Each structure stands twice: as structure tokens, then as C-alpha cells.
């Protein structure tokens, strides 16, 4: 039954492949296997490098990865039981009683959204069953209890990013709203000729709001390209930053290429060359869940974070901003809670964070996110980072050995996080992900809300495998096994 499904899907895929997707062959950017935790020598050419097939076996004939061990593997083992969904087993629709068709879930899509531990689910249930009420506006016991938990969540977020004051944490519906909040309020201060600098690697949520602002004000959006190594082009950035630069808004970590931008170096450059009142925003959606982030040491003015990518519920995130900067901005939305006084002649506004939290806030979501942040801090962000650095390098090295695969982004594993976007010769990413799903492997396919970046790299779409601390070496091994089987299946269908 499974073969019949595969054959039908392949015939459909191949019939549309030539018109829907073209994979250019870029051998100069083909990933080369490097020893784990060892940087790639940028002066080494592929022609001087031993091929993966020649080095992938030891003297006994075993593949290197079969005996390879990870020094931080105990972390995933210790937390897996907290994530009930990771024990999911899929069966074919027509063979529910046939154990031979069972496929265990291999979840490699945490860059899109993370799974939620039972501690977070319990916190949400506890709130709704013991404390559900609107906050700030009631003297009754439930309202007081809800308010205490909601404001305690703000304290937890402050601690998580080491903010100076709890007043610097503004709850939003997610990072997209946080960026739009900054763009909208800063945009009111911009004029024609002012410049906004972003990069081509940005998520659409860090491009479109600035384009809207530019259209409304006459400001100009300038883009920093990526270089041949798949990193932010520092030389072009240096040329773009000038006294007309009023806003710089960049990702901390690319959600496609997994590269970590040099925030310290960028902020120093911006402060030296841009307008004295320049504001810097950091999209930290792919950094806050995976590494220690200290806003007091980053040198930026704003940071946007997403709750659902770090074990929290959907519909919640936060904006961190310097308190004095937040209080210098006009409100993002008007309504209840954000006011100081309202009269028929006009209104005055509360200070941050209330100024930016009009209406009934996402109370349960904030409480759930706070429990997720506590969960991460209990594990230790340094420990999570070390684990993912090692596992991400293993994923890169395994994936780089697969025939016909080109990995996007830096070839130096020390410059990457546990995100690996890739394209495969002759197979559309959506087709690939569909077939992997049949084997229980969940990856992402598409442009990942980064169309300008994909265009710059010469592709329309890519596939993406992304890891979190609950993933294991076995997850990677199964993924690679099923990927190789799927690619071989497509090649055989073309013969």
C-alpha cells in the first residue's frame, strides 16, 4: 500500500517538477564535511579536500557516525519524557492495526515552532481552572490572583534576557507584533531621506513593516547582502551606515542559514557612523530559545522574541526596549490600560509597559511563556547552547555527506546554529518534505518567509531541518537515512 502511494506521488511530482522548480548546480558552495567542532579553512578548495566517501568509513569498514558519540546527549534523554507529543507514532490510514507500518515522529521543525513540555501545559490548565479573570481591573480574589501571575511573568521575562527593569518588557502577540510596534512608533519620527538598514536575510516580518514605514514617510530602506560564505556582507554594511541612518534592524540568527550575526561588531559600527539618534532592533527569535541572551551587553535598543519558539504557547512574545526609549515613543494602539487620563479634550498615556499593552492582554499565554522560560532557565541556557552546538554540527556533517545536497549558509560549523536549510538536485523541497512525512520525519519546506534571501542565493525554496535540545543523535540518523532513501527513490523513478 505504501509503495503505491509513493509511486503515485512521485509521478505527480515529476510531471510538475520542470515547471515548478529548478535547482541550479553551485559546486563552489557545496558543503564539505569537516571534523566536529573544527572550523573550515576558508583557503581550502574542494579539489584539495578528501571526499566524504573516502573519509566516512574507518579501518573496520564502519561509517564514522555509527560509533560517534555526543558528549551532551544526556540532555535530550533527560527531558524527552516532558514532551508527550514526541512519543507520537503514525500508522498508514488503511493499516491502523498493522504495527509494521508504524512510524515514530522525528520532529525537526523547531525553528518554526517548538514543542511544549508538560510543565507549560500544566501552567495553562492551572491558570484557567484556578485563576481565570481579567487583570488590573478587579478587586476580587480571582482578578488579584491573575494579575499577580501575569505581572510575575513579566519579571520572569526580565530575568531571562537580563533586562535592567521590568518596565522594559512589553508583552505582545509575538515577535511580528513586537517589530511592527517598533516600526510604527519609530516611523512617526522619520522623514523623507532618512534611511532604514535591514539585510536580505531577514524574515519578512522584519522587512515588510519597514517598507510600509518608508512608503508612508519617504524614508529609504537599504539592504545588506550576504557574501559568498552565506554571512552578512560586512564591507557593504560599512558602506551603507552613514549619518542618514536612523534605524538598523537585523536578525541575531538567520532562520534559514543558521548563521549568527556579529551583533557586538555591528552595534559598534552603527554607533560610530550612523545618526546620533539611531535606533537598533534585534530580531532574536532564533537566538533567545537556543543561547544565553543578555540585552544589557548587546548594545541594541530593542529586541523582539517569540514565545512559541522557546517552549511557550502560541500568541505570545515580548518586546524588550530601553526604558527611556520606550517612554519617548507614542503608543502603538489606543484603548484601555494604556492611558493615564482621558478627557473629551484629549488623552495622556501611561508609561511603559502599559503604554503599549492596550486592551485585555494575552494573560494565559504570558503565564505559559513564563513557565517555559523558567523551564529553560532550570536546564540552563549555556547547557542548551552547548548541546545544540554539538548536535547541530553533527547534523551538518551528516547532511553534507548526502549525494546531491547543497546546504545553505556558512560551511564552518562553528558559525552555525542547529538549523540546516538545503536543496536537493532534481527534487522540489515540498515533494521531499511530503515523502519524509510518510516516514514520520517532520521538516519544513518553502521560502521560510525569506523570499529576498532565497532569490539572492539562486533558489525559490529550500528544505529545512532544525533541532532543539530535545532532539537526539538518533533523530538525525533516522532523518539522514530516510532522506537518502527518498532521494534514491526519486532517482530510480527518473531512470
PDB file of C-alpha atoms in Angstrom, residues 72-267:
ATOM      1  CA  UNK A  72      25.929  16.290  25.690  1.00  0.00           C
ATOM      2  CA  UNK A  73      23.474  13.580  24.652  1.00  0.00           C
ATOM      3  CA  UNK A  74      22.184  13.081  28.191  1.00  0.00           C
ATOM      4  CA  UNK A  75      20.224  16.348  27.999  1.00  0.00           C
ATOM      5  CA  UNK A  76      17.737  15.109  25.396  1.00  0.00           C
ATOM      6  CA  UNK A  77      17.381  11.829  27.240  1.00  0.00           C
ATOM      7  CA  UNK A  78      16.567  13.625  30.485  1.00  0.00           C
ATOM      8  CA  UNK A  79      13.831  15.870  29.022  1.00  0.00           C
ATOM      9  CA  UNK A  80      12.112  13.706  26.391  1.00  0.00           C
ATOM     10  CA  UNK A  81       9.501  12.470  28.843  1.00  0.00           C
ATOM     11  CA  UNK A  82       8.380  16.081  29.412  1.00  0.00           C
ATOM     12  CA  UNK A  83       7.235  16.300  25.784  1.00  0.00           C
ATOM     13  CA  UNK A  84       4.423  13.813  25.323  1.00  0.00           C
ATOM     14  CA  UNK A  85       3.980  14.677  21.646  1.00  0.00           C
ATOM     15  CA  UNK A  86       7.481  13.379  20.868  1.00  0.00           C
ATOM     16  CA  UNK A  87       6.261   9.848  21.579  1.00  0.00           C
ATOM     17  CA  UNK A  88       3.710  10.097  18.757  1.00  0.00           C
ATOM     18  CA  UNK A  89       3.606   7.112  16.403  1.00  0.00           C
ATOM     19  CA  UNK A  90       1.960   7.355  12.977  1.00  0.00           C
ATOM     20  CA  UNK A  91       0.403   4.495  11.020  1.00  0.00           C
ATOM     21  CA  UNK A  92      -0.870   4.334   7.455  1.00  0.00           C
ATOM     22  CA  UNK A  93      -4.521   5.345   7.197  1.00  0.00           C
ATOM     23  CA  UNK A  94      -5.511   1.940   5.857  1.00  0.00           C
ATOM     24  CA  UNK A  95      -3.344  -0.088   8.205  1.00  0.00           C
ATOM     25  CA  UNK A  96      -4.140   1.141  11.705  1.00  0.00           C
ATOM     26  CA  UNK A  97      -3.877  -2.395  13.087  1.00  0.00           C
ATOM     27  CA  UNK A  98      -0.606  -3.182  11.333  1.00  0.00           C
ATOM     28  CA  UNK A  99       2.343  -2.399  13.602  1.00  0.00           C
ATOM     29  CA  UNK A 100       4.740  -2.824  10.688  1.00  0.00           C
ATOM     30  CA  UNK A 101       3.518   0.481   9.237  1.00  0.00           C
ATOM     31  CA  UNK A 102       4.121   2.424  12.460  1.00  0.00           C
ATOM     32  CA  UNK A 103       6.438   5.399  12.143  1.00  0.00           C
ATOM     33  CA  UNK A 104       7.721   7.270  15.193  1.00  0.00           C
ATOM     34  CA  UNK A 105       7.651  11.043  14.961  1.00  0.00           C
ATOM     35  CA  UNK A 106      11.034  12.651  14.255  1.00  0.00           C
ATOM     36  CA  UNK A 107      10.356  16.349  14.831  1.00  0.00           C
ATOM     37  CA  UNK A 108      12.912  18.566  13.073  1.00  0.00           C
ATOM     38  CA  UNK A 109      10.897  21.768  12.711  1.00  0.00           C
ATOM     39  CA  UNK A 110      11.591  23.654  15.923  1.00  0.00           C
ATOM     40  CA  UNK A 111      12.715  26.792  14.075  1.00  0.00           C
ATOM     41  CA  UNK A 112       9.060  27.117  13.022  1.00  0.00           C
ATOM     42  CA  UNK A 113       7.663  26.276  16.456  1.00  0.00           C
ATOM     43  CA  UNK A 114       8.943  24.307  19.406  1.00  0.00           C
ATOM     44  CA  UNK A 115       7.118  21.555  21.229  1.00  0.00           C
ATOM     45  CA  UNK A 116       5.704  22.272  24.682  1.00  0.00           C
ATOM     46  CA  UNK A 117       6.667  20.439  27.868  1.00  0.00           C
ATOM     47  CA  UNK A 118       4.022  19.195  30.258  1.00  0.00           C
ATOM     48  CA  UNK A 119       5.067  21.879  32.762  1.00  0.00           C
ATOM     49  CA  UNK A 120       3.821  24.570  30.374  1.00  0.00           C
ATOM     50  CA  UNK A 121       0.602  22.697  29.614  1.00  0.00           C
ATOM     51  CA  UNK A 122       0.015  22.302  33.353  1.00  0.00           C
ATOM     52  CA  UNK A 123       0.571  26.021  33.935  1.00  0.00           C
ATOM     53  CA  UNK A 124      -2.044  26.893  31.302  1.00  0.00           C
ATOM     54  CA  UNK A 125      -4.540  24.460  32.746  1.00  0.00           C
ATOM     55  CA  UNK A 126      -3.891  25.673  36.292  1.00  0.00           C
ATOM     56  CA  UNK A 127      -4.486  29.271  35.287  1.00  0.00           C
ATOM     57  CA  UNK A 128      -7.787  28.539  33.588  1.00  0.00           C
ATOM     58  CA  UNK A 129      -9.024  26.263  36.379  1.00  0.00           C
ATOM     59  CA  UNK A 130      -7.902  28.324  39.387  1.00  0.00           C
ATOM     60  CA  UNK A 131      -7.198  31.940  38.405  1.00  0.00           C
ATOM     61  CA  UNK A 132      -9.036  32.921  35.238  1.00  0.00           C
ATOM     62  CA  UNK A 133     -10.015  36.597  35.370  1.00  0.00           C
ATOM     63  CA  UNK A 134      -9.158  39.878  33.745  1.00  0.00           C
ATOM     64  CA  UNK A 135      -6.096  41.618  35.135  1.00  0.00           C
ATOM     65  CA  UNK A 136      -5.528  45.033  36.690  1.00  0.00           C
ATOM     66  CA  UNK A 137      -9.200  45.929  36.829  1.00  0.00           C
ATOM     67  CA  UNK A 138     -10.773  43.968  39.626  1.00  0.00           C
ATOM     68  CA  UNK A 139     -10.627  43.921  43.397  1.00  0.00           C
ATOM     69  CA  UNK A 140     -11.920  40.375  43.690  1.00  0.00           C
ATOM     70  CA  UNK A 141      -9.701  37.439  44.533  1.00  0.00           C
ATOM     71  CA  UNK A 142      -9.504  35.886  41.067  1.00  0.00           C
ATOM     72  CA  UNK A 143      -8.530  39.170  39.462  1.00  0.00           C
ATOM     73  CA  UNK A 144      -5.823  39.744  42.067  1.00  0.00           C
ATOM     74  CA  UNK A 145      -4.508  36.222  41.530  1.00  0.00           C
ATOM     75  CA  UNK A 146      -4.493  36.598  37.736  1.00  0.00           C
ATOM     76  CA  UNK A 147      -2.765  39.971  37.983  1.00  0.00           C
ATOM     77  CA  UNK A 148      -0.072  38.574  40.272  1.00  0.00           C
ATOM     78  CA  UNK A 149       0.665  35.721  37.874  1.00  0.00           C
ATOM     79  CA  UNK A 150       0.617  37.963  34.809  1.00  0.00           C
ATOM     80  CA  UNK A 151       2.998  40.517  36.299  1.00  0.00           C
ATOM     81  CA  UNK A 152       5.198  37.739  37.684  1.00  0.00           C
ATOM     82  CA  UNK A 153       5.524  36.555  34.079  1.00  0.00           C
ATOM     83  CA  UNK A 154       6.975  39.954  33.226  1.00  0.00           C
ATOM     84  CA  UNK A 155       9.569  39.528  35.952  1.00  0.00           C
ATOM     85  CA  UNK A 156      10.474  36.120  34.537  1.00  0.00           C
ATOM     86  CA  UNK A 157      10.958  37.547  31.042  1.00  0.00           C
ATOM     87  CA  UNK A 158      13.090  40.348  32.507  1.00  0.00           C
ATOM     88  CA  UNK A 159      15.298  37.793  34.202  1.00  0.00           C
ATOM     89  CA  UNK A 160      15.519  35.633  31.085  1.00  0.00           C
ATOM     90  CA  UNK A 161      17.135  38.387  28.994  1.00  0.00           C
ATOM     91  CA  UNK A 162      18.737  40.220  31.946  1.00  0.00           C
ATOM     92  CA  UNK A 163      16.801  43.443  31.387  1.00  0.00           C
ATOM     93  CA  UNK A 164      17.572  46.298  33.728  1.00  0.00           C
ATOM     94  CA  UNK A 165      13.922  46.875  34.645  1.00  0.00           C
ATOM     95  CA  UNK A 166      10.643  45.001  34.405  1.00  0.00           C
ATOM     96  CA  UNK A 167       9.258  48.140  32.739  1.00  0.00           C
ATOM     97  CA  UNK A 168      11.376  47.270  29.702  1.00  0.00           C
ATOM     98  CA  UNK A 169       9.342  44.121  28.957  1.00  0.00           C
ATOM     99  CA  UNK A 170       6.260  44.662  26.778  1.00  0.00           C
ATOM    100  CA  UNK A 171       4.078  41.635  26.116  1.00  0.00           C
ATOM    101  CA  UNK A 172       2.969  41.251  22.507  1.00  0.00           C
ATOM    102  CA  UNK A 173       1.218  38.613  20.426  1.00  0.00           C
ATOM    103  CA  UNK A 174       4.624  37.553  19.138  1.00  0.00           C
ATOM    104  CA  UNK A 175       7.798  38.857  17.550  1.00  0.00           C
ATOM    105  CA  UNK A 176       5.886  40.076  14.487  1.00  0.00           C
ATOM    106  CA  UNK A 177       3.795  42.434  16.591  1.00  0.00           C
ATOM    107  CA  UNK A 178       6.882  43.499  18.539  1.00  0.00           C
ATOM    108  CA  UNK A 179       8.676  44.523  15.336  1.00  0.00           C
ATOM    109  CA  UNK A 180       5.571  46.235  13.976  1.00  0.00           C
ATOM    110  CA  UNK A 181       5.223  48.112  17.257  1.00  0.00           C
ATOM    111  CA  UNK A 182       8.743  49.499  16.919  1.00  0.00           C
ATOM    112  CA  UNK A 183       8.378  50.230  13.212  1.00  0.00           C
ATOM    113  CA  UNK A 184       5.075  52.037  13.689  1.00  0.00           C
ATOM    114  CA  UNK A 185       6.167  54.162  16.643  1.00  0.00           C
ATOM    115  CA  UNK A 186       9.657  54.958  15.356  1.00  0.00           C
ATOM    116  CA  UNK A 187       8.202  55.581  11.919  1.00  0.00           C
ATOM    117  CA  UNK A 188       6.325  58.605  13.203  1.00  0.00           C
ATOM    118  CA  UNK A 189       9.691  60.224  13.859  1.00  0.00           C
ATOM    119  CA  UNK A 190      11.144  59.554  10.417  1.00  0.00           C
ATOM    120  CA  UNK A 191      11.047  61.880   7.424  1.00  0.00           C
ATOM    121  CA  UNK A 192      11.879  61.790   3.733  1.00  0.00           C
ATOM    122  CA  UNK A 193      15.511  60.915   3.139  1.00  0.00           C
ATOM    123  CA  UNK A 194      16.047  59.089   6.428  1.00  0.00           C
ATOM    124  CA  UNK A 195      17.477  55.619   5.947  1.00  0.00           C
ATOM    125  CA  UNK A 196      16.489  52.255   7.397  1.00  0.00           C
ATOM    126  CA  UNK A 197      19.053  49.462   7.092  1.00  0.00           C
ATOM    127  CA  UNK A 198      17.999  45.797   7.086  1.00  0.00           C
ATOM    128  CA  UNK A 199      19.513  42.729   5.416  1.00  0.00           C
ATOM    129  CA  UNK A 200      18.346  40.382   2.664  1.00  0.00           C
ATOM    130  CA  UNK A 201      18.445  37.509   5.157  1.00  0.00           C
ATOM    131  CA  UNK A 202      15.635  38.984   7.242  1.00  0.00           C
ATOM    132  CA  UNK A 203      12.336  37.277   7.901  1.00  0.00           C
ATOM    133  CA  UNK A 204       9.507  39.082   6.113  1.00  0.00           C
ATOM    134  CA  UNK A 205       8.292  40.381   9.481  1.00  0.00           C
ATOM    135  CA  UNK A 206      11.485  42.428   9.662  1.00  0.00           C
ATOM    136  CA  UNK A 207      11.198  43.748   6.116  1.00  0.00           C
ATOM    137  CA  UNK A 208       7.550  44.486   5.339  1.00  0.00           C
ATOM    138  CA  UNK A 209       6.900  46.785   8.357  1.00  0.00           C
ATOM    139  CA  UNK A 210       9.863  48.951   7.365  1.00  0.00           C
ATOM    140  CA  UNK A 211       8.702  49.068   3.749  1.00  0.00           C
ATOM    141  CA  UNK A 212       5.318  50.296   4.973  1.00  0.00           C
ATOM    142  CA  UNK A 213       7.037  52.969   7.063  1.00  0.00           C
ATOM    143  CA  UNK A 214       9.166  54.026   4.093  1.00  0.00           C
ATOM    144  CA  UNK A 215       6.110  54.310   1.872  1.00  0.00           C
ATOM    145  CA  UNK A 216       4.331  56.467   4.449  1.00  0.00           C
ATOM    146  CA  UNK A 217       7.253  58.748   5.339  1.00  0.00           C
ATOM    147  CA  UNK A 218       9.539  58.895   2.321  1.00  0.00           C
ATOM    148  CA  UNK A 219      12.326  57.172   4.213  1.00  0.00           C
ATOM    149  CA  UNK A 220      14.513  54.728   2.284  1.00  0.00           C
ATOM    150  CA  UNK A 221      15.043  51.028   3.097  1.00  0.00           C
ATOM    151  CA  UNK A 222      18.548  49.788   2.272  1.00  0.00           C
ATOM    152  CA  UNK A 223      19.515  46.115   2.209  1.00  0.00           C
ATOM    153  CA  UNK A 224      22.757  44.487   3.270  1.00  0.00           C
ATOM    154  CA  UNK A 225      23.501  41.450   1.060  1.00  0.00           C
ATOM    155  CA  UNK A 226      25.067  38.169   2.096  1.00  0.00           C
ATOM    156  CA  UNK A 227      28.549  37.231   0.950  1.00  0.00           C
ATOM    157  CA  UNK A 228      29.718  34.030  -0.732  1.00  0.00           C
ATOM    158  CA  UNK A 229      30.081  32.339   2.643  1.00  0.00           C
ATOM    159  CA  UNK A 230      26.407  32.920   3.397  1.00  0.00           C
ATOM    160  CA  UNK A 231      27.077  35.559   6.031  1.00  0.00           C
ATOM    161  CA  UNK A 232      26.183  39.233   6.332  1.00  0.00           C
ATOM    162  CA  UNK A 233      28.438  41.217   3.985  1.00  0.00           C
ATOM    163  CA  UNK A 234      30.345  43.384   6.427  1.00  0.00           C
ATOM    164  CA  UNK A 235      32.012  45.510   3.742  1.00  0.00           C
ATOM    165  CA  UNK A 236      28.688  46.527   2.227  1.00  0.00           C
ATOM    166  CA  UNK A 237      27.245  47.172   5.690  1.00  0.00           C
ATOM    167  CA  UNK A 238      30.102  49.551   6.440  1.00  0.00           C
ATOM    168  CA  UNK A 239      29.354  51.433   3.240  1.00  0.00           C
ATOM    169  CA  UNK A 240      25.635  51.712   3.976  1.00  0.00           C
ATOM    170  CA  UNK A 241      25.847  53.076   7.517  1.00  0.00           C
ATOM    171  CA  UNK A 242      26.024  56.874   7.395  1.00  0.00           C
ATOM    172  CA  UNK A 243      24.635  59.949   9.221  1.00  0.00           C
ATOM    173  CA  UNK A 244      21.306  59.465   7.390  1.00  0.00           C
ATOM    174  CA  UNK A 245      20.874  56.032   9.021  1.00  0.00           C
ATOM    175  CA  UNK A 246      18.096  56.333  11.606  1.00  0.00           C
ATOM    176  CA  UNK A 247      17.163  52.657  12.058  1.00  0.00           C
ATOM    177  CA  UNK A 248      19.081  49.387  11.811  1.00  0.00           C
ATOM    178  CA  UNK A 249      17.020  46.208  12.187  1.00  0.00           C
ATOM    179  CA  UNK A 250      18.677  42.798  11.856  1.00  0.00           C
ATOM    180  CA  UNK A 251      18.318  39.156  12.806  1.00  0.00           C
ATOM    181  CA  UNK A 252      20.510  37.787  15.564  1.00  0.00           C
ATOM    182  CA  UNK A 253      20.441  34.339  13.925  1.00  0.00           C
ATOM    183  CA  UNK A 254      19.227  33.585  10.401  1.00  0.00           C
ATOM    184  CA  UNK A 255      16.161  31.362  10.352  1.00  0.00           C
ATOM    185  CA  UNK A 256      17.337  29.927   7.011  1.00  0.00           C
ATOM    186  CA  UNK A 257      21.131  29.706   7.118  1.00  0.00           C
ATOM    187  CA  UNK A 258      21.608  29.381  10.871  1.00  0.00           C
ATOM    188  CA  UNK A 259      24.456  31.904  10.864  1.00  0.00           C
ATOM    189  CA  UNK A 260      24.998  34.049  13.960  1.00  0.00           C
ATOM    190  CA  UNK A 261      25.458  37.722  13.198  1.00  0.00           C
ATOM    191  CA  UNK A 262      28.217  39.655  14.938  1.00  0.00           C
ATOM    192  CA  UNK A 263      25.917  41.893  16.965  1.00  0.00           C
ATOM    193  CA  UNK A 264      28.723  43.373  19.031  1.00  0.00           C
ATOM    194  CA  UNK A 265      30.715  44.428  15.975  1.00  0.00           C
ATOM    195  CA  UNK A 266      27.625  45.688  14.147  1.00  0.00           C
ATOM    196  CA  UNK A 267      26.429  47.838  17.031  1.00  0.00           C
TER     197      UNK A 267
END
